[in-house]
């Protein structure tokens, strides 16, 4: 299910608008890792943390996202539940249950997507930090005019 479909499905459920709208929460969030902004220079606000805190948060978010991915699969499978009999009452009751399972599956998928967006944002923030570290290393090497030493005279 794509993000727009999940948001639309969640918005019609009781309390669903909050979860559906949260899917994009971290897409444009600014994470500042050891002073390096994930949204570029001059971006204000967001979360500020050390590299170790960001890595720990990333690891935790990955675990939650993986758990929710498994739960989402199980929730989708519940939508395949068959009625135990072919009489109208049983079939009607089963249909109501299938609708509830469908709503639950959409909710779990939205939560999974929420955590995946956090993982993506943290990975981006840590990647920006790593690129800045690599660039600083190259700049130091160039400043000493030593080509192969990996460092320069400072």
Tab-separated table of N, CA and C in Angstrom:
chain	number	residue	atom	x	y	z
A	1	UNK	N	0.858	-1.175	0.000
A	1	UNK	CA	0.000	0.000	0.000
A	1	UNK	C	0.896	1.227	0.000
A	2	UNK	N	0.559	2.180	-0.876
A	2	UNK	CA	1.368	3.391	-0.904
A	2	UNK	C	0.953	4.335	0.217
A	3	UNK	N	1.783	5.338	0.460
A	3	UNK	CA	1.560	6.268	1.575
A	3	UNK	C	0.245	7.009	1.432
A	4	UNK	N	-0.087	7.472	0.224
A	4	UNK	CA	-1.331	8.227	0.026
A	4	UNK	C	-2.540	7.356	0.327
A	5	UNK	N	-2.509	6.102	-0.111
A	5	UNK	CA	-3.631	5.199	0.147
A	5	UNK	C	-3.756	4.915	1.638
A	6	UNK	N	-2.630	4.731	2.302
A	6	UNK	CA	-2.668	4.485	3.750
A	6	UNK	C	-3.211	5.700	4.485
A	7	UNK	N	-2.776	6.900	4.079
A	7	UNK	CA	-3.272	8.117	4.722
A	7	UNK	C	-4.770	8.270	4.519
A	8	UNK	N	-5.248	7.989	3.322
A	8	UNK	CA	-6.678	8.110	3.041
A	8	UNK	C	-7.463	7.098	3.853
A	9	UNK	N	-6.958	5.868	3.919
A	9	UNK	CA	-7.647	4.830	4.685
A	9	UNK	C	-7.671	5.169	6.164
A	10	UNK	N	-6.570	5.690	6.665
A	10	UNK	CA	-6.485	5.990	8.093
A	10	UNK	C	-7.351	7.186	8.464
A	11	UNK	N	-7.522	8.129	7.553
A	11	UNK	CA	-8.238	9.350	7.896
A	11	UNK	C	-9.714	9.115	8.172
A	12	UNK	N	-10.280	8.027	7.648
A	12	UNK	CA	-11.697	7.759	7.873
A	12	UNK	C	-11.946	6.888	9.095
A	13	UNK	N	-10.903	6.406	9.720
A	13	UNK	CA	-11.044	5.565	10.906
A	13	UNK	C	-11.050	6.431	12.163
A	14	UNK	N	-11.712	5.968	13.228
A	14	UNK	CA	-11.675	6.733	14.483
A	14	UNK	C	-10.234	6.913	14.949
A	15	UNK	N	-9.822	8.152	15.104
A	15	UNK	CA	-8.461	8.453	15.527
A	15	UNK	C	-7.428	8.234	14.443
A	16	UNK	N	-7.868	7.840	13.263
A	16	UNK	CA	-6.951	7.487	12.191
A	16	UNK	C	-6.263	8.654	11.533
A	17	UNK	N	-6.884	9.819	11.568
A	17	UNK	CA	-6.284	10.974	10.906
A	17	UNK	C	-4.922	11.299	11.509
A	18	UNK	N	-4.793	11.132	12.819
A	18	UNK	CA	-3.510	11.431	13.479
A	18	UNK	C	-2.425	10.481	13.015
A	19	UNK	N	-2.750	9.189	12.901
A	19	UNK	CA	-1.753	8.217	12.458
A	19	UNK	C	-1.494	8.386	10.970
A	20	UNK	N	-2.552	8.557	10.178
A	20	UNK	CA	-2.386	8.718	8.737
A	20	UNK	C	-1.551	9.932	8.398
A	21	UNK	N	-1.774	11.041	9.110
A	21	UNK	CA	-1.005	12.254	8.864
A	21	UNK	C	0.422	12.143	9.339
A	22	UNK	N	0.692	11.214	10.246
A	22	UNK	CA	2.031	11.060	10.803
A	22	UNK	C	2.975	10.316	9.864
A	23	UNK	N	2.442	9.745	8.783
A	23	UNK	CA	3.298	8.968	7.887
A	23	UNK	C	4.447	9.794	7.332
A	24	UNK	N	4.200	11.056	7.095
A	24	UNK	CA	5.228	11.915	6.508
A	24	UNK	C	5.954	12.745	7.561
A	25	UNK	N	5.754	12.444	8.812
A	25	UNK	CA	6.306	13.247	9.898
A	25	UNK	C	7.800	13.465	9.766
A	26	UNK	N	8.545	12.452	9.453
A	26	UNK	CA	10.001	12.554	9.460
A	26	UNK	C	10.584	12.851	8.087
A	27	UNK	N	9.747	12.890	7.037
A	27	UNK	CA	10.276	13.118	5.693
A	27	UNK	C	11.026	14.438	5.572
A	28	UNK	N	10.524	15.480	6.204
A	28	UNK	CA	11.160	16.793	6.097
A	28	UNK	C	11.738	17.265	7.425
A	29	UNK	N	11.914	16.346	8.354
A	29	UNK	CA	12.422	16.691	9.677
A	29	UNK	C	13.930	16.919	9.598
A	30	UNK	N	14.390	17.899	10.339
A	30	UNK	CA	15.807	18.219	10.394
A	30	UNK	C	16.430	17.516	11.598
A	31	UNK	N	17.346	16.601	11.342
A	31	UNK	CA	18.102	15.944	12.400
A	31	UNK	C	19.506	16.535	12.397
A	32	UNK	N	19.960	16.972	13.545
A	32	UNK	CA	21.275	17.586	13.667
A	32	UNK	C	22.143	16.633	14.471
A	33	UNK	N	23.101	16.015	13.805
A	33	UNK	CA	23.969	15.029	14.437
A	33	UNK	C	25.341	15.651	14.600
A	34	UNK	N	25.743	15.822	15.851
A	34	UNK	CA	27.019	16.461	16.186
A	34	UNK	C	27.210	17.781	15.428
A	35	UNK	N	26.128	18.556	15.367
A	35	UNK	CA	26.188	19.871	14.753
A	35	UNK	C	25.998	19.897	13.249
A	36	UNK	N	25.882	18.743	12.602
A	36	UNK	CA	25.694	18.676	11.156
A	36	UNK	C	24.221	18.442	10.859
A	37	UNK	N	23.608	19.344	10.092
A	37	UNK	CA	22.185	19.291	9.783
A	37	UNK	C	21.899	18.325	8.639
A	38	UNK	N	20.818	17.537	8.778
A	38	UNK	CA	20.420	16.631	7.701
A	38	UNK	C	19.648	17.370	6.611
A	39	UNK	N	19.184	18.568	6.898
A	39	UNK	CA	18.404	19.338	5.923
A	39	UNK	C	19.225	20.437	5.275
A	40	UNK	N	20.486	20.462	5.511
A	40	UNK	CA	21.358	21.446	4.883
A	40	UNK	C	21.618	22.636	5.766
A	41	UNK	N	22.561	23.439	5.377
A	41	UNK	CA	22.932	24.613	6.160
A	41	UNK	C	21.763	25.577	6.321
A	42	UNK	N	21.632	26.136	7.482
A	42	UNK	CA	20.608	27.129	7.741
A	42	UNK	C	19.254	26.565	8.114
A	43	UNK	N	19.072	25.240	8.030
A	43	UNK	CA	17.793	24.640	8.405
A	43	UNK	C	17.676	24.694	9.914
A	44	UNK	N	16.596	25.225	10.401
A	44	UNK	CA	16.426	25.370	11.850
A	44	UNK	C	15.492	24.325	12.408
A	45	UNK	N	15.502	24.193	13.721
A	45	UNK	CA	14.586	23.281	14.394
A	45	UNK	C	14.957	21.830	14.190
A	46	UNK	N	14.131	20.958	14.716
A	46	UNK	CA	14.364	19.541	14.547
A	46	UNK	C	14.925	18.912	15.800
A	47	UNK	N	15.633	17.821	15.619
A	47	UNK	CA	16.214	17.068	16.713
A	47	UNK	C	17.727	17.210	16.676
A	48	UNK	N	18.317	17.487	17.805
A	48	UNK	CA	19.768	17.593	17.894
A	48	UNK	C	20.267	16.483	18.796
A	49	UNK	N	21.267	15.727	18.320
A	49	UNK	CA	21.795	14.611	19.106
A	49	UNK	C	23.232	14.324	18.710
A	50	UNK	N	23.885	13.591	19.579
A	50	UNK	CA	25.249	13.165	19.271
A	50	UNK	C	25.188	12.010	18.277
A	51	UNK	N	26.312	11.694	17.690
A	51	UNK	CA	26.369	10.566	16.748
A	51	UNK	C	25.962	9.271	17.441
A	52	UNK	N	26.421	9.066	18.661
A	52	UNK	CA	26.095	7.838	19.393
A	52	UNK	C	24.593	7.750	19.664
A	53	UNK	N	23.982	8.881	20.034
A	53	UNK	CA	22.535	8.902	20.266
A	53	UNK	C	21.773	8.614	18.975
A	54	UNK	N	22.235	9.193	17.868
A	54	UNK	CA	21.581	8.974	16.579
A	54	UNK	C	21.694	7.518	16.152
A	55	UNK	N	22.866	6.919	16.341
A	55	UNK	CA	23.049	5.514	15.986
A	55	UNK	C	22.183	4.604	16.848
A	56	UNK	N	22.073	4.915	18.148
A	56	UNK	CA	21.226	4.125	19.045
A	56	UNK	C	19.755	4.278	18.654
A	57	UNK	N	19.342	5.502	18.341
A	57	UNK	CA	17.955	5.734	17.920
A	57	UNK	C	17.670	5.015	16.605
A	58	UNK	N	18.635	5.021	15.700
A	58	UNK	CA	18.475	4.330	14.419
A	58	UNK	C	18.312	2.832	14.639
A	59	UNK	N	19.144	2.266	15.485
A	59	UNK	CA	19.067	0.822	15.761
A	59	UNK	C	17.711	0.463	16.366
A	60	UNK	N	17.248	1.268	17.307
A	60	UNK	CA	15.943	1.040	17.943
A	60	UNK	C	14.820	1.172	16.923
A	61	UNK	N	14.867	2.199	16.096
A	61	UNK	CA	13.827	2.418	15.088
A	61	UNK	C	13.809	1.289	14.069
A	62	UNK	N	14.979	0.796	13.683
A	62	UNK	CA	15.035	-0.344	12.756
A	62	UNK	C	14.354	-1.571	13.361
A	63	UNK	N	14.606	-1.813	14.644
A	63	UNK	CA	13.994	-2.955	15.313
A	63	UNK	C	12.484	-2.835	15.379
A	64	UNK	N	11.983	-1.654	15.735
A	64	UNK	CA	10.540	-1.436	15.801
A	64	UNK	C	9.925	-1.582	14.413
A	65	UNK	N	10.566	-1.004	13.396
A	65	UNK	CA	10.051	-1.101	12.027
A	65	UNK	C	10.012	-2.557	11.562
A	66	UNK	N	11.034	-3.337	11.896
A	66	UNK	CA	11.056	-4.755	11.512
A	66	UNK	C	9.946	-5.524	12.216
A	67	UNK	N	9.753	-5.259	13.511
A	67	UNK	CA	8.675	-5.923	14.251
A	67	UNK	C	7.317	-5.578	13.647
A	68	UNK	N	7.118	-4.314	13.329
A	68	UNK	CA	5.841	-3.897	12.750
A	68	UNK	C	5.645	-4.464	11.347
A	69	UNK	N	6.724	-4.652	10.604
A	69	UNK	CA	6.619	-5.264	9.274
A	69	UNK	C	6.099	-6.695	9.404
A	70	UNK	N	6.613	-7.438	10.382
A	70	UNK	CA	6.125	-8.801	10.628
A	70	UNK	C	4.662	-8.780	11.046
A	71	UNK	N	4.308	-7.856	11.943
A	71	UNK	CA	2.928	-7.751	12.395
A	71	UNK	C	2.004	-7.359	11.242
A	72	UNK	N	2.474	-6.506	10.357
A	72	UNK	CA	1.657	-6.090	9.209
A	72	UNK	C	1.354	-7.286	8.308
A	73	UNK	N	2.346	-8.148	8.107
A	73	UNK	CA	2.124	-9.354	7.310
A	73	UNK	C	1.072	-10.243	7.961
A	74	UNK	N	1.185	-10.445	9.273
A	74	UNK	CA	0.211	-11.256	9.992
A	74	UNK	C	-1.176	-10.647	9.947
A	75	UNK	N	-1.246	-9.325	10.064
A	75	UNK	CA	-2.540	-8.644	10.014
A	75	UNK	C	-3.175	-8.794	8.635
A	76	UNK	N	-2.372	-8.752	7.589
A	76	UNK	CA	-2.898	-8.942	6.229
A	76	UNK	C	-3.444	-10.359	6.057
A	77	UNK	N	-2.767	-11.320	6.644
A	77	UNK	CA	-3.217	-12.706	6.535
A	77	UNK	C	-4.564	-12.919	7.212
A	78	UNK	N	-4.852	-12.161	8.263
A	78	UNK	CA	-6.143	-12.294	8.938
A	78	UNK	C	-7.312	-11.963	8.016
A	79	UNK	N	-7.054	-11.181	6.994
A	79	UNK	CA	-8.109	-10.819	6.050
A	79	UNK	C	-8.518	-11.986	5.158
A	80	UNK	N	-7.814	-13.085	5.274
A	80	UNK	CA	-8.140	-14.282	4.488
A	80	UNK	C	-9.011	-15.269	5.276
A	81	UNK	N	-9.423	-14.873	6.469
A	81	UNK	CA	-10.223	-15.754	7.325
A	81	UNK	C	-11.526	-16.133	6.624
A	82	UNK	N	-11.813	-17.423	6.584
A	82	UNK	CA	-13.030	-17.944	5.955
A	82	UNK	C	-14.101	-18.191	7.005
A	83	UNK	N	-15.336	-18.003	6.615
A	83	UNK	CA	-16.460	-18.293	7.517
A	83	UNK	C	-16.520	-19.805	7.756
A	84	UNK	N	-16.833	-20.218	8.996
A	84	UNK	CA	-16.879	-21.650	9.287
A	84	UNK	C	-18.104	-22.351	8.691
A	85	UNK	N	-19.103	-21.587	8.280
A	85	UNK	CA	-20.303	-22.178	7.671
A	85	UNK	C	-20.808	-21.231	6.587
A	86	UNK	N	-21.707	-21.764	5.726
A	86	UNK	CA	-22.202	-20.973	4.604
A	86	UNK	C	-23.561	-20.323	4.871
A	87	UNK	N	-24.045	-20.350	6.100
A	87	UNK	CA	-25.348	-19.736	6.370
A	87	UNK	C	-25.213	-18.214	6.408
A	88	UNK	N	-26.296	-17.478	6.130
A	88	UNK	CA	-26.226	-16.012	6.035
A	88	UNK	C	-25.710	-15.327	7.311
A	89	UNK	N	-26.079	-15.801	8.486
A	89	UNK	CA	-25.637	-15.154	9.728
A	89	UNK	C	-24.130	-15.299	9.901
A	90	UNK	N	-23.629	-16.490	9.663
A	90	UNK	CA	-22.194	-16.734	9.811
A	90	UNK	C	-21.405	-15.942	8.769
A	91	UNK	N	-21.907	-15.921	7.543
A	91	UNK	CA	-21.224	-15.189	6.478
A	91	UNK	C	-21.222	-13.686	6.791
A	92	UNK	N	-22.339	-13.172	7.294
A	92	UNK	CA	-22.417	-11.756	7.652
A	92	UNK	C	-21.484	-11.406	8.787
A	93	UNK	N	-21.453	-12.260	9.806
A	93	UNK	CA	-20.556	-12.031	10.944
A	93	UNK	C	-19.104	-12.068	10.490
A	94	UNK	N	-18.763	-13.012	9.603
A	94	UNK	CA	-17.402	-13.122	9.089
A	94	UNK	C	-17.029	-11.864	8.301
A	95	UNK	N	-17.970	-11.317	7.538
A	95	UNK	CA	-17.697	-10.113	6.758
A	95	UNK	C	-17.354	-8.933	7.669
A	96	UNK	N	-18.092	-8.798	8.769
A	96	UNK	CA	-17.802	-7.725	9.732
A	96	UNK	C	-16.396	-7.912	10.302
A	97	UNK	N	-16.053	-9.137	10.625
A	97	UNK	CA	-14.710	-9.428	11.131
A	97	UNK	C	-13.633	-9.108	10.114
A	98	UNK	N	-13.888	-9.443	8.849
A	98	UNK	CA	-12.903	-9.151	7.800
A	98	UNK	C	-12.685	-7.649	7.638
A	99	UNK	N	-13.751	-6.863	7.771
A	99	UNK	CA	-13.611	-5.409	7.698
A	99	UNK	C	-12.774	-4.884	8.869
A	100	UNK	N	-13.006	-5.436	10.048
A	100	UNK	CA	-12.205	-5.027	11.217
A	100	UNK	C	-10.742	-5.423	11.021
A	101	UNK	N	-10.516	-6.637	10.501
A	101	UNK	CA	-9.136	-7.062	10.247
A	101	UNK	C	-8.475	-6.166	9.196
A	102	UNK	N	-9.234	-5.756	8.185
A	102	UNK	CA	-8.700	-4.864	7.149
A	102	UNK	C	-8.301	-3.519	7.727
A	103	UNK	N	-9.162	-2.963	8.582
A	103	UNK	CA	-8.828	-1.687	9.232
A	103	UNK	C	-7.606	-1.833	10.126
A	104	UNK	N	-7.534	-2.944	10.854
A	104	UNK	CA	-6.372	-3.189	11.710
A	104	UNK	C	-5.099	-3.339	10.898
A	105	UNK	N	-5.190	-4.044	9.763
A	105	UNK	CA	-4.019	-4.233	8.904
A	105	UNK	C	-3.526	-2.898	8.358
A	106	UNK	N	-4.454	-2.020	7.978
A	106	UNK	CA	-4.065	-0.704	7.485
A	106	UNK	C	-3.397	0.115	8.591
A	107	UNK	N	-3.913	-0.006	9.787
A	107	UNK	CA	-3.334	0.737	10.910
A	107	UNK	C	-1.908	0.262	11.202
A	108	UNK	N	-1.710	-1.048	11.236
A	108	UNK	CA	-0.365	-1.575	11.503
A	108	UNK	C	0.586	-1.185	10.361
A	109	UNK	N	0.103	-1.221	9.116
A	109	UNK	CA	0.943	-0.814	7.983
A	109	UNK	C	1.315	0.660	8.099
A	110	UNK	N	0.389	1.498	8.561
A	110	UNK	CA	0.684	2.929	8.737
A	110	UNK	C	1.727	3.126	9.832
A	111	UNK	N	1.620	2.370	10.909
A	111	UNK	CA	2.632	2.463	11.973
A	111	UNK	C	3.993	2.013	11.460
A	112	UNK	N	4.018	0.922	10.686
A	112	UNK	CA	5.276	0.445	10.086
A	112	UNK	C	5.886	1.538	9.229
A	113	UNK	N	5.080	2.196	8.391
A	113	UNK	CA	5.577	3.255	7.517
A	113	UNK	C	6.097	4.447	8.314
A	114	UNK	N	5.440	4.746	9.412
A	114	UNK	CA	5.875	5.832	10.300
A	114	UNK	C	7.293	5.559	10.801
A	115	UNK	N	7.525	4.352	11.286
A	115	UNK	CA	8.851	4.006	11.807
A	115	UNK	C	9.881	3.903	10.694
A	116	UNK	N	9.460	3.430	9.523
A	116	UNK	CA	10.380	3.386	8.388
A	116	UNK	C	10.815	4.797	7.993
A	117	UNK	N	9.886	5.763	8.085
A	117	UNK	CA	10.263	7.142	7.744
A	117	UNK	C	11.280	7.683	8.741
A	118	UNK	N	11.163	7.279	10.010
A	118	UNK	CA	12.162	7.683	11.003
A	118	UNK	C	13.510	7.052	10.679
A	119	UNK	N	13.508	5.777	10.315
A	119	UNK	CA	14.753	5.094	9.949
A	119	UNK	C	15.417	5.814	8.776
A	120	UNK	N	14.639	6.136	7.762
A	120	UNK	CA	15.173	6.823	6.585
A	120	UNK	C	15.774	8.175	6.955
A	121	UNK	N	15.058	8.922	7.802
A	121	UNK	CA	15.546	10.247	8.206
A	121	UNK	C	16.839	10.132	9.014
A	122	UNK	N	16.908	9.171	9.912
A	122	UNK	CA	18.126	8.994	10.713
A	122	UNK	C	19.287	8.521	9.839
A	123	UNK	N	19.011	7.623	8.906
A	123	UNK	CA	20.066	7.176	7.996
A	123	UNK	C	20.586	8.355	7.171
A	124	UNK	N	19.672	9.184	6.726
A	124	UNK	CA	20.079	10.373	5.967
A	124	UNK	C	20.951	11.281	6.830
A	125	UNK	N	20.512	11.510	8.062
A	125	UNK	CA	21.277	12.383	8.960
A	125	UNK	C	22.663	11.809	9.228
A	126	UNK	N	22.748	10.527	9.451
A	126	UNK	CA	24.049	9.913	9.701
A	126	UNK	C	24.894	9.885	8.439
A	127	UNK	N	24.273	9.735	7.287
A	127	UNK	CA	24.991	9.766	6.017
A	127	UNK	C	25.572	11.138	5.754
A	128	UNK	N	24.802	12.173	6.045
A	128	UNK	CA	25.289	13.542	5.883
A	128	UNK	C	26.494	13.749	6.776
A	129	UNK	N	26.409	13.232	7.990
A	129	UNK	CA	27.509	13.361	8.943
A	129	UNK	C	28.739	12.630	8.427
A	130	UNK	N	28.542	11.416	7.899
A	130	UNK	CA	29.668	10.635	7.400
A	130	UNK	C	30.309	11.314	6.192
A	131	UNK	N	29.477	11.872	5.294
A	131	UNK	CA	30.025	12.577	4.144
A	131	UNK	C	30.830	13.798	4.583
A	132	UNK	N	30.353	14.497	5.603
A	132	UNK	CA	31.071	15.672	6.104
A	132	UNK	C	32.406	15.254	6.697
A	133	UNK	N	32.440	14.115	7.400
A	133	UNK	CA	33.696	13.601	7.956
A	133	UNK	C	34.679	13.269	6.838
A	134	UNK	N	34.193	12.605	5.795
A	134	UNK	CA	35.069	12.242	4.686
A	134	UNK	C	35.608	13.485	3.983
A	135	UNK	N	34.727	14.467	3.802
A	135	UNK	CA	35.153	15.709	3.148
A	135	UNK	C	36.196	16.428	4.001
A	136	UNK	N	36.001	16.457	5.306
A	136	UNK	CA	36.964	17.108	6.197
A	136	UNK	C	38.317	16.411	6.109
A	137	UNK	N	38.312	15.092	6.036
A	137	UNK	CA	39.562	14.347	5.898
A	137	UNK	C	40.282	14.682	4.605
A	138	UNK	N	39.513	14.801	3.523
A	138	UNK	CA	40.105	15.168	2.238
A	138	UNK	C	40.660	16.588	2.274
A	139	UNK	N	39.908	17.488	2.918
A	139	UNK	CA	40.347	18.882	3.007
A	139	UNK	C	41.642	19.000	3.796
A	140	UNK	N	41.761	18.236	4.866
A	140	UNK	CA	42.984	18.273	5.677
A	140	UNK	C	44.162	17.776	4.852
A	141	UNK	N	43.941	16.699	4.090
A	141	UNK	CA	45.004	16.170	3.240
A	141	UNK	C	45.452	17.177	2.203
A	142	UNK	N	44.486	17.865	1.595
A	142	UNK	CA	44.810	18.860	0.571
A	142	UNK	C	45.524	20.067	1.170
A	143	UNK	N	45.164	20.420	2.396
A	143	UNK	CA	45.759	21.613	2.992
A	143	UNK	C	47.250	21.435	3.234
A	144	UNK	N	47.690	20.209	3.432
A	144	UNK	CA	49.110	19.957	3.643
A	144	UNK	C	49.843	19.669	2.363
A	145	UNK	N	49.114	19.657	1.250
A	145	UNK	CA	49.695	19.396	-0.070
A	145	UNK	C	50.435	18.071	-0.127
A	146	UNK	N	49.953	17.126	0.630
A	146	UNK	CA	50.523	15.782	0.569
A	146	UNK	C	49.494	14.887	-0.071
A	147	UNK	N	49.823	14.297	-1.212
A	147	UNK	CA	48.837	13.564	-2.005
A	147	UNK	C	48.440	12.226	-1.379
A	148	UNK	N	49.364	11.436	-0.944
A	148	UNK	CA	49.056	10.082	-0.548
A	148	UNK	C	49.141	9.815	0.944
A	149	UNK	N	49.395	10.821	1.722
A	149	UNK	CA	49.638	10.562	3.144
A	149	UNK	C	48.365	10.404	3.948
A	150	UNK	N	47.229	10.888	3.411
A	150	UNK	CA	45.998	10.836	4.171
A	150	UNK	C	45.906	11.947	5.191
A	151	UNK	N	46.872	12.780	5.233
A	151	UNK	CA	46.871	13.902	6.172
A	151	UNK	C	47.855	14.947	5.722
A	152	UNK	N	47.800	16.054	6.333
A	152	UNK	CA	48.677	17.106	5.877
A	152	UNK	C	49.460	17.707	7.012
A	153	UNK	N	50.276	18.620	6.675
A	153	UNK	CA	51.051	19.338	7.661
A	153	UNK	C	50.207	20.489	8.167
A	154	UNK	N	49.891	20.446	9.426
A	154	UNK	CA	49.032	21.491	9.991
A	154	UNK	C	49.801	22.243	11.048
